[in-house]
């Protein structure tokens, strides 16, 4: 069975930590789909379309990575795409606890969907979209934390 790998997230905004996970997943698997969640319950800085566009610009050099936006349950998207693997990034033990709970729910809803956890490279272990947004909103420099095309868009927003 071929693996169809999904890397889901809100990516608001995409960070260098996310890009690290995407690049490493692309080296491990034949095809990776980065699925960008609409997340209507979150107060996102960027629209779904903007987040998809930023990701597409940032992964253009990775031939085996595609980017798609989705709304609704991740499980439904995974079924629609006939995916059987999820990549999730773990930075902290809090991330693990949260992801462990999600994985248990995913198994109940779709037993054939497995989760694989990757830890970020050390230089990105502290990065989160929330931190980047907060720093940017308060006038801090986030240039070293996000791809250059994302940095330009953040500057335009704030």
Short mmCIF file of N, CA and C in Angstrom, two decimals:
data_model
loop_
_atom_site.label_atom_id
_atom_site.label_comp_id
_atom_site.label_asym_id
_atom_site.label_seq_id
_atom_site.Cartn_x
_atom_site.Cartn_y
_atom_site.Cartn_z
N UNK A 1 0.84 -1.18 0.00
CA UNK A 1 0.00 0.00 0.00
C UNK A 1 0.88 1.25 0.00
N UNK A 2 0.61 2.16 -0.91
CA UNK A 2 1.35 3.41 -0.94
C UNK A 2 0.84 4.32 0.16
N UNK A 3 1.75 5.07 0.73
CA UNK A 3 1.37 6.00 1.78
C UNK A 3 1.01 7.35 1.20
N UNK A 4 -0.17 7.81 1.56
CA UNK A 4 -0.55 9.19 1.24
C UNK A 4 -0.44 9.96 2.54
N UNK A 5 0.53 10.84 2.61
CA UNK A 5 0.88 11.53 3.84
C UNK A 5 0.30 12.94 3.85
N UNK A 6 -0.38 13.27 4.94
CA UNK A 6 -0.91 14.61 5.13
C UNK A 6 -0.17 15.29 6.27
N UNK A 7 0.12 16.57 6.10
CA UNK A 7 0.65 17.38 7.20
C UNK A 7 -0.35 18.51 7.41
N UNK A 8 -1.26 18.33 8.38
CA UNK A 8 -2.31 19.32 8.60
C UNK A 8 -1.89 20.41 9.58
N UNK A 9 -2.52 21.56 9.42
CA UNK A 9 -2.31 22.66 10.37
C UNK A 9 -3.03 23.91 9.90
N UNK A 10 -3.01 24.89 10.77
CA UNK A 10 -3.60 26.18 10.42
C UNK A 10 -2.57 27.05 9.70
N UNK A 11 -1.32 26.94 10.11
CA UNK A 11 -0.20 27.65 9.47
C UNK A 11 -0.49 29.15 9.38
N UNK A 12 -0.77 29.75 10.53
CA UNK A 12 -1.13 31.17 10.58
C UNK A 12 -0.19 31.95 11.48
N UNK A 13 0.98 32.31 11.00
CA UNK A 13 1.53 32.07 9.67
C UNK A 13 2.43 30.83 9.65
N UNK A 14 2.82 30.46 8.45
CA UNK A 14 3.83 29.42 8.25
C UNK A 14 5.12 29.90 8.89
N UNK A 15 5.76 29.04 9.69
CA UNK A 15 7.05 29.38 10.30
C UNK A 15 8.16 28.53 9.70
N UNK A 16 9.39 28.89 10.00
CA UNK A 16 10.52 28.07 9.56
C UNK A 16 10.48 26.70 10.22
N UNK A 17 9.87 26.59 11.38
CA UNK A 17 9.69 25.29 12.03
C UNK A 17 8.77 24.39 11.22
N UNK A 18 7.66 24.95 10.75
CA UNK A 18 6.77 24.19 9.87
C UNK A 18 7.51 23.75 8.61
N UNK A 19 8.24 24.69 8.03
CA UNK A 19 8.97 24.39 6.79
C UNK A 19 10.01 23.30 7.01
N UNK A 20 10.62 23.29 8.18
CA UNK A 20 11.57 22.23 8.55
C UNK A 20 10.88 20.87 8.55
N UNK A 21 9.71 20.78 9.17
CA UNK A 21 8.95 19.53 9.23
C UNK A 21 8.53 19.11 7.82
N UNK A 22 8.06 20.05 7.01
CA UNK A 22 7.63 19.75 5.64
C UNK A 22 8.80 19.21 4.82
N UNK A 23 9.94 19.86 4.92
CA UNK A 23 11.13 19.44 4.16
C UNK A 23 11.57 18.04 4.58
N UNK A 24 11.58 17.79 5.86
CA UNK A 24 11.99 16.48 6.35
C UNK A 24 10.99 15.39 5.95
N UNK A 25 9.69 15.72 6.00
CA UNK A 25 8.67 14.76 5.55
C UNK A 25 8.83 14.48 4.06
N UNK A 26 9.14 15.51 3.29
CA UNK A 26 9.34 15.34 1.84
C UNK A 26 10.52 14.42 1.55
N UNK A 27 11.50 14.41 2.44
CA UNK A 27 12.65 13.51 2.28
C UNK A 27 12.32 12.07 2.69
N UNK A 28 11.28 11.91 3.48
CA UNK A 28 10.90 10.58 3.96
C UNK A 28 9.85 9.89 3.10
N UNK A 29 8.99 10.68 2.45
CA UNK A 29 7.84 10.12 1.74
C UNK A 29 7.81 10.57 0.30
N UNK A 30 7.19 9.74 -0.52
CA UNK A 30 7.09 10.00 -1.95
C UNK A 30 6.25 11.25 -2.25
N UNK A 31 5.15 11.41 -1.53
CA UNK A 31 4.25 12.54 -1.75
C UNK A 31 3.73 13.03 -0.41
N UNK A 32 3.78 14.34 -0.20
CA UNK A 32 3.27 14.96 1.02
C UNK A 32 2.25 16.02 0.62
N UNK A 33 1.09 15.97 1.24
CA UNK A 33 0.09 17.02 1.05
C UNK A 33 0.02 17.83 2.34
N UNK A 34 0.34 19.11 2.24
CA UNK A 34 0.18 20.02 3.37
C UNK A 34 -1.25 20.52 3.28
N UNK A 35 -2.04 20.19 4.30
CA UNK A 35 -3.45 20.59 4.26
C UNK A 35 -3.68 21.70 5.27
N UNK A 36 -4.12 22.83 4.74
CA UNK A 36 -4.29 24.05 5.52
C UNK A 36 -5.74 24.14 5.97
N UNK A 37 -5.93 24.14 7.28
CA UNK A 37 -7.27 24.15 7.86
C UNK A 37 -7.87 25.55 7.84
N UNK A 38 -9.12 25.64 7.45
CA UNK A 38 -9.82 26.93 7.46
C UNK A 38 -9.89 27.47 8.89
N UNK A 39 -10.14 26.62 9.85
CA UNK A 39 -10.20 26.97 11.28
C UNK A 39 -11.05 28.21 11.55
N UNK A 40 -12.35 28.16 11.23
CA UNK A 40 -13.19 29.33 11.43
C UNK A 40 -13.32 29.76 12.90
N UNK A 41 -13.08 28.84 13.83
CA UNK A 41 -13.17 29.20 15.25
C UNK A 41 -11.96 29.98 15.75
N UNK A 42 -10.88 29.96 14.97
CA UNK A 42 -9.69 30.71 15.33
C UNK A 42 -9.74 32.09 14.69
N UNK A 43 -9.20 33.06 15.37
CA UNK A 43 -9.12 34.41 14.82
C UNK A 43 -7.79 34.52 14.07
N UNK A 44 -7.79 34.08 12.81
CA UNK A 44 -6.54 34.01 12.07
C UNK A 44 -6.13 35.38 11.53
N UNK A 45 -4.83 35.57 11.42
CA UNK A 45 -4.28 36.79 10.85
C UNK A 45 -4.49 36.81 9.34
N UNK A 46 -4.36 35.63 8.71
CA UNK A 46 -4.46 35.50 7.27
C UNK A 46 -5.66 34.65 6.89
N UNK A 47 -6.26 34.95 5.74
CA UNK A 47 -7.36 34.13 5.25
C UNK A 47 -6.82 32.76 4.82
N UNK A 48 -7.73 31.83 4.62
CA UNK A 48 -7.33 30.51 4.14
C UNK A 48 -6.60 30.63 2.80
N UNK A 49 -7.11 31.44 1.92
CA UNK A 49 -6.48 31.61 0.61
C UNK A 49 -5.07 32.19 0.73
N UNK A 50 -4.88 33.14 1.63
CA UNK A 50 -3.56 33.74 1.84
C UNK A 50 -2.59 32.71 2.41
N UNK A 51 -3.06 31.90 3.35
CA UNK A 51 -2.20 30.89 3.97
C UNK A 51 -1.80 29.82 2.96
N UNK A 52 -2.75 29.40 2.13
CA UNK A 52 -2.44 28.41 1.08
C UNK A 52 -1.40 29.00 0.12
N UNK A 53 -1.59 30.25 -0.30
CA UNK A 53 -0.66 30.89 -1.23
C UNK A 53 0.74 31.01 -0.62
N UNK A 54 0.83 31.39 0.66
CA UNK A 54 2.14 31.51 1.31
C UNK A 54 2.85 30.16 1.36
N UNK A 55 2.09 29.12 1.66
CA UNK A 55 2.68 27.78 1.70
C UNK A 55 3.14 27.36 0.32
N UNK A 56 2.32 27.59 -0.69
CA UNK A 56 2.70 27.20 -2.06
C UNK A 56 3.99 27.90 -2.48
N UNK A 57 4.10 29.18 -2.17
CA UNK A 57 5.32 29.92 -2.49
C UNK A 57 6.53 29.35 -1.76
N UNK A 58 6.32 28.91 -0.53
CA UNK A 58 7.43 28.47 0.32
C UNK A 58 7.89 27.05 0.05
N UNK A 59 7.06 26.23 -0.61
CA UNK A 59 7.44 24.83 -0.89
C UNK A 59 7.65 24.57 -2.37
N UNK A 60 7.71 25.62 -3.16
CA UNK A 60 7.84 25.47 -4.62
C UNK A 60 9.07 24.65 -5.00
N UNK A 61 10.09 24.67 -4.17
CA UNK A 61 11.33 23.92 -4.44
C UNK A 61 11.22 22.44 -4.10
N UNK A 62 10.13 22.04 -3.46
CA UNK A 62 9.93 20.64 -3.07
C UNK A 62 8.93 20.00 -4.04
N UNK A 63 9.44 19.26 -5.00
CA UNK A 63 8.61 18.72 -6.08
C UNK A 63 7.55 17.73 -5.63
N UNK A 64 7.75 17.10 -4.50
CA UNK A 64 6.79 16.09 -4.05
C UNK A 64 5.86 16.60 -2.96
N UNK A 65 5.74 17.93 -2.84
CA UNK A 65 4.84 18.52 -1.84
C UNK A 65 3.78 19.34 -2.56
N UNK A 66 2.53 19.10 -2.18
CA UNK A 66 1.45 19.94 -2.68
C UNK A 66 0.70 20.52 -1.48
N UNK A 67 -0.02 21.60 -1.73
CA UNK A 67 -0.71 22.33 -0.67
C UNK A 67 -2.19 22.43 -1.03
N UNK A 68 -3.05 22.12 -0.08
CA UNK A 68 -4.49 22.23 -0.29
C UNK A 68 -5.13 22.80 0.96
N UNK A 69 -6.10 23.67 0.77
CA UNK A 69 -6.90 24.15 1.88
C UNK A 69 -8.09 23.23 2.09
N UNK A 70 -8.61 23.21 3.32
CA UNK A 70 -9.80 22.41 3.60
C UNK A 70 -10.58 23.03 4.75
N UNK A 71 -11.86 22.70 4.79
CA UNK A 71 -12.67 23.09 5.95
C UNK A 71 -13.38 21.84 6.44
N UNK A 72 -13.83 21.89 7.64
CA UNK A 72 -14.48 20.72 8.22
C UNK A 72 -13.49 19.85 8.97
N UNK A 73 -13.87 18.60 9.18
CA UNK A 73 -13.04 17.68 9.96
C UNK A 73 -11.87 17.16 9.13
N UNK A 74 -10.72 17.11 9.76
CA UNK A 74 -9.54 16.54 9.11
C UNK A 74 -9.79 15.11 8.68
N UNK A 75 -10.50 14.35 9.48
CA UNK A 75 -10.79 12.95 9.16
C UNK A 75 -11.54 12.85 7.83
N UNK A 76 -12.49 13.73 7.61
CA UNK A 76 -13.24 13.71 6.35
C UNK A 76 -12.33 14.05 5.16
N UNK A 77 -11.43 15.01 5.36
CA UNK A 77 -10.47 15.36 4.32
C UNK A 77 -9.56 14.17 4.03
N UNK A 78 -9.09 13.50 5.08
CA UNK A 78 -8.21 12.33 4.91
C UNK A 78 -8.93 11.22 4.17
N UNK A 79 -10.19 10.99 4.49
CA UNK A 79 -10.97 9.96 3.77
C UNK A 79 -11.13 10.34 2.31
N UNK A 80 -11.45 11.60 2.05
CA UNK A 80 -11.64 12.07 0.68
C UNK A 80 -10.36 11.89 -0.13
N UNK A 81 -9.22 12.14 0.49
CA UNK A 81 -7.92 12.03 -0.20
C UNK A 81 -7.35 10.62 -0.15
N UNK A 82 -8.04 9.71 0.53
CA UNK A 82 -7.58 8.34 0.73
C UNK A 82 -6.18 8.31 1.36
N UNK A 83 -6.01 9.17 2.35
CA UNK A 83 -4.74 9.26 3.07
C UNK A 83 -4.72 8.23 4.20
N UNK A 84 -3.52 7.75 4.51
CA UNK A 84 -3.41 6.80 5.61
C UNK A 84 -2.36 7.21 6.64
N UNK A 85 -1.72 8.36 6.44
CA UNK A 85 -0.71 8.82 7.40
C UNK A 85 -0.85 10.32 7.65
N UNK A 86 -0.67 10.70 8.90
CA UNK A 86 -0.59 12.10 9.29
C UNK A 86 0.79 12.37 9.85
N UNK A 87 1.37 13.48 9.45
CA UNK A 87 2.61 13.95 10.07
C UNK A 87 2.21 15.06 11.03
N UNK A 88 2.72 15.01 12.23
CA UNK A 88 2.46 16.06 13.21
C UNK A 88 3.79 16.44 13.85
N UNK A 89 3.96 17.73 14.07
CA UNK A 89 5.17 18.21 14.72
C UNK A 89 4.97 18.31 16.22
N UNK A 90 5.98 17.92 16.96
CA UNK A 90 5.94 18.00 18.43
C UNK A 90 7.12 18.83 18.93
N UNK A 91 6.82 19.90 19.67
CA UNK A 91 7.88 20.73 20.24
C UNK A 91 8.04 20.49 21.73
N UNK A 92 6.92 20.28 22.40
CA UNK A 92 6.95 20.19 23.86
C UNK A 92 6.12 19.01 24.34
N UNK A 93 6.20 18.74 25.64
CA UNK A 93 5.36 17.69 26.20
C UNK A 93 3.88 18.08 26.14
N UNK A 94 3.58 19.38 26.19
CA UNK A 94 2.20 19.83 26.04
C UNK A 94 1.68 19.49 24.65
N UNK A 95 2.54 19.68 23.63
CA UNK A 95 2.17 19.29 22.27
C UNK A 95 1.86 17.80 22.23
N UNK A 96 2.70 17.00 22.89
CA UNK A 96 2.50 15.55 22.88
C UNK A 96 1.15 15.19 23.49
N UNK A 97 0.83 15.77 24.64
CA UNK A 97 -0.44 15.46 25.30
C UNK A 97 -1.62 15.82 24.41
N UNK A 98 -1.56 16.99 23.79
CA UNK A 98 -2.63 17.43 22.90
C UNK A 98 -2.75 16.48 21.69
N UNK A 99 -1.62 16.19 21.06
CA UNK A 99 -1.61 15.32 19.88
C UNK A 99 -2.01 13.89 20.22
N UNK A 100 -1.64 13.43 21.40
CA UNK A 100 -2.01 12.08 21.82
C UNK A 100 -3.53 11.97 21.91
N UNK A 101 -4.16 12.98 22.45
CA UNK A 101 -5.62 12.99 22.52
C UNK A 101 -6.26 13.01 21.15
N UNK A 102 -5.72 13.83 20.26
CA UNK A 102 -6.24 13.87 18.88
C UNK A 102 -6.07 12.53 18.19
N UNK A 103 -4.90 11.93 18.34
CA UNK A 103 -4.62 10.65 17.70
C UNK A 103 -5.60 9.58 18.16
N UNK A 104 -5.92 9.59 19.44
CA UNK A 104 -6.89 8.62 19.96
C UNK A 104 -8.25 8.82 19.31
N UNK A 105 -8.65 10.08 19.14
CA UNK A 105 -9.93 10.38 18.50
C UNK A 105 -9.90 9.97 17.02
N UNK A 106 -8.78 10.27 16.35
CA UNK A 106 -8.66 9.89 14.94
C UNK A 106 -8.80 8.39 14.77
N UNK A 107 -8.21 7.61 15.68
CA UNK A 107 -8.28 6.15 15.58
C UNK A 107 -9.70 5.65 15.72
N UNK A 108 -10.48 6.32 16.56
CA UNK A 108 -11.89 5.93 16.73
C UNK A 108 -12.68 6.23 15.45
N UNK A 109 -12.39 7.39 14.84
CA UNK A 109 -13.14 7.83 13.66
C UNK A 109 -12.64 7.20 12.36
N UNK A 110 -11.33 6.89 12.31
CA UNK A 110 -10.74 6.32 11.09
C UNK A 110 -9.57 5.42 11.50
N UNK A 111 -9.86 4.17 11.81
CA UNK A 111 -8.82 3.26 12.32
C UNK A 111 -7.62 3.06 11.39
N UNK A 112 -7.77 3.30 10.10
CA UNK A 112 -6.66 3.09 9.16
C UNK A 112 -5.70 4.28 9.08
N UNK A 113 -6.02 5.36 9.76
CA UNK A 113 -5.18 6.56 9.72
C UNK A 113 -4.17 6.51 10.87
N UNK A 114 -2.89 6.49 10.51
CA UNK A 114 -1.81 6.48 11.50
C UNK A 114 -1.20 7.87 11.63
N UNK A 115 -0.67 8.17 12.79
CA UNK A 115 0.02 9.45 13.02
C UNK A 115 1.49 9.20 13.27
N UNK A 116 2.31 10.03 12.63
CA UNK A 116 3.76 9.98 12.82
C UNK A 116 4.18 11.34 13.35
N UNK A 117 4.96 11.33 14.40
CA UNK A 117 5.37 12.58 15.03
C UNK A 117 6.84 12.89 14.71
N UNK A 118 7.09 14.12 14.30
CA UNK A 118 8.45 14.59 14.06
C UNK A 118 8.73 15.76 14.99
N UNK A 119 9.91 15.74 15.56
CA UNK A 119 10.32 16.89 16.37
C UNK A 119 11.08 17.85 15.46
N UNK A 120 10.97 19.14 15.74
CA UNK A 120 11.67 20.11 14.88
C UNK A 120 13.17 20.09 15.14
N UNK A 121 13.89 20.60 14.17
CA UNK A 121 15.33 20.81 14.39
C UNK A 121 15.48 21.76 15.58
N UNK A 122 16.57 21.62 16.29
CA UNK A 122 16.76 22.35 17.55
C UNK A 122 16.54 23.86 17.42
N UNK A 123 17.01 24.45 16.31
CA UNK A 123 16.90 25.91 16.18
C UNK A 123 15.46 26.39 16.02
N UNK A 124 14.51 25.46 15.76
CA UNK A 124 13.12 25.85 15.59
C UNK A 124 12.22 25.35 16.71
N UNK A 125 12.78 24.72 17.71
CA UNK A 125 12.00 24.08 18.76
C UNK A 125 11.12 25.06 19.54
N UNK A 126 11.48 26.31 19.59
CA UNK A 126 10.72 27.31 20.35
C UNK A 126 9.65 28.00 19.52
N UNK A 127 9.68 27.82 18.20
CA UNK A 127 8.81 28.58 17.30
C UNK A 127 7.38 28.05 17.28
N UNK A 128 6.45 28.98 17.30
CA UNK A 128 5.06 28.65 17.06
C UNK A 128 4.44 29.82 16.30
N UNK A 129 3.39 29.54 15.57
CA UNK A 129 2.69 30.61 14.86
C UNK A 129 2.17 31.66 15.83
N UNK A 130 1.69 31.21 16.97
CA UNK A 130 1.15 32.14 17.97
C UNK A 130 2.22 33.12 18.42
N UNK A 131 3.41 32.62 18.72
CA UNK A 131 4.51 33.50 19.15
C UNK A 131 4.88 34.47 18.04
N UNK A 132 4.98 33.98 16.82
CA UNK A 132 5.34 34.84 15.70
C UNK A 132 4.29 35.95 15.53
N UNK A 133 3.02 35.59 15.58
CA UNK A 133 1.95 36.61 15.45
C UNK A 133 2.05 37.65 16.54
N UNK A 134 2.22 37.20 17.78
CA UNK A 134 2.28 38.14 18.91
C UNK A 134 3.47 39.09 18.79
N UNK A 135 4.63 38.55 18.45
CA UNK A 135 5.82 39.39 18.29
C UNK A 135 5.60 40.41 17.17
N UNK A 136 5.05 39.95 16.05
CA UNK A 136 4.82 40.83 14.91
C UNK A 136 3.81 41.93 15.24
N UNK A 137 2.71 41.57 15.88
CA UNK A 137 1.67 42.54 16.24
C UNK A 137 2.21 43.62 17.15
N UNK A 138 3.16 43.25 18.00
CA UNK A 138 3.74 44.22 18.95
C UNK A 138 5.00 44.89 18.41
N UNK A 139 5.24 44.78 17.12
CA UNK A 139 6.33 45.51 16.48
C UNK A 139 7.68 44.84 16.52
N UNK A 140 7.75 43.59 16.96
CA UNK A 140 9.03 42.87 17.00
C UNK A 140 9.42 42.35 15.62
N UNK A 141 10.68 42.03 15.48
CA UNK A 141 11.22 41.54 14.21
C UNK A 141 11.09 40.03 14.14
N UNK A 142 10.31 39.54 13.18
CA UNK A 142 10.10 38.10 13.01
C UNK A 142 10.76 37.56 11.74
N UNK A 143 11.61 38.37 11.13
CA UNK A 143 12.20 38.00 9.85
C UNK A 143 12.93 36.65 9.88
N UNK A 144 13.63 36.36 10.94
CA UNK A 144 14.38 35.11 11.03
C UNK A 144 13.54 33.90 11.38
N UNK A 145 12.25 34.09 11.62
CA UNK A 145 11.39 33.00 12.08
C UNK A 145 10.46 32.45 11.01
N UNK A 146 10.37 33.16 9.87
CA UNK A 146 9.44 32.77 8.80
C UNK A 146 10.14 32.88 7.46
N UNK A 147 9.65 32.15 6.44
CA UNK A 147 10.21 32.33 5.10
C UNK A 147 10.07 33.78 4.64
N UNK A 148 10.93 34.22 3.74
CA UNK A 148 10.95 35.64 3.34
C UNK A 148 9.63 36.11 2.74
N UNK A 149 8.96 35.27 1.95
CA UNK A 149 7.68 35.69 1.37
C UNK A 149 6.61 35.87 2.45
N UNK A 150 6.67 35.07 3.49
CA UNK A 150 5.74 35.18 4.61
C UNK A 150 6.04 36.46 5.39
N UNK A 151 7.32 36.75 5.58
CA UNK A 151 7.73 37.96 6.29
C UNK A 151 7.16 39.20 5.61
N UNK A 152 7.22 39.25 4.29
CA UNK A 152 6.70 40.40 3.53
C UNK A 152 5.20 40.55 3.79
N UNK A 153 4.48 39.45 3.79
CA UNK A 153 3.04 39.51 4.02
C UNK A 153 2.70 39.92 5.45
N UNK A 154 3.50 39.47 6.40
CA UNK A 154 3.27 39.89 7.79
C UNK A 154 3.47 41.39 7.92
N UNK A 155 4.52 41.90 7.30
CA UNK A 155 4.78 43.34 7.36
C UNK A 155 3.62 44.13 6.76
N UNK A 156 3.05 43.62 5.68
CA UNK A 156 1.89 44.29 5.06
C UNK A 156 0.69 44.28 5.99
N UNK A 157 0.50 43.20 6.73
CA UNK A 157 -0.66 43.07 7.62
C UNK A 157 -0.56 43.96 8.86
N UNK A 158 0.66 44.05 9.41
CA UNK A 158 0.81 44.82 10.64
C UNK A 158 1.40 46.17 10.34
#
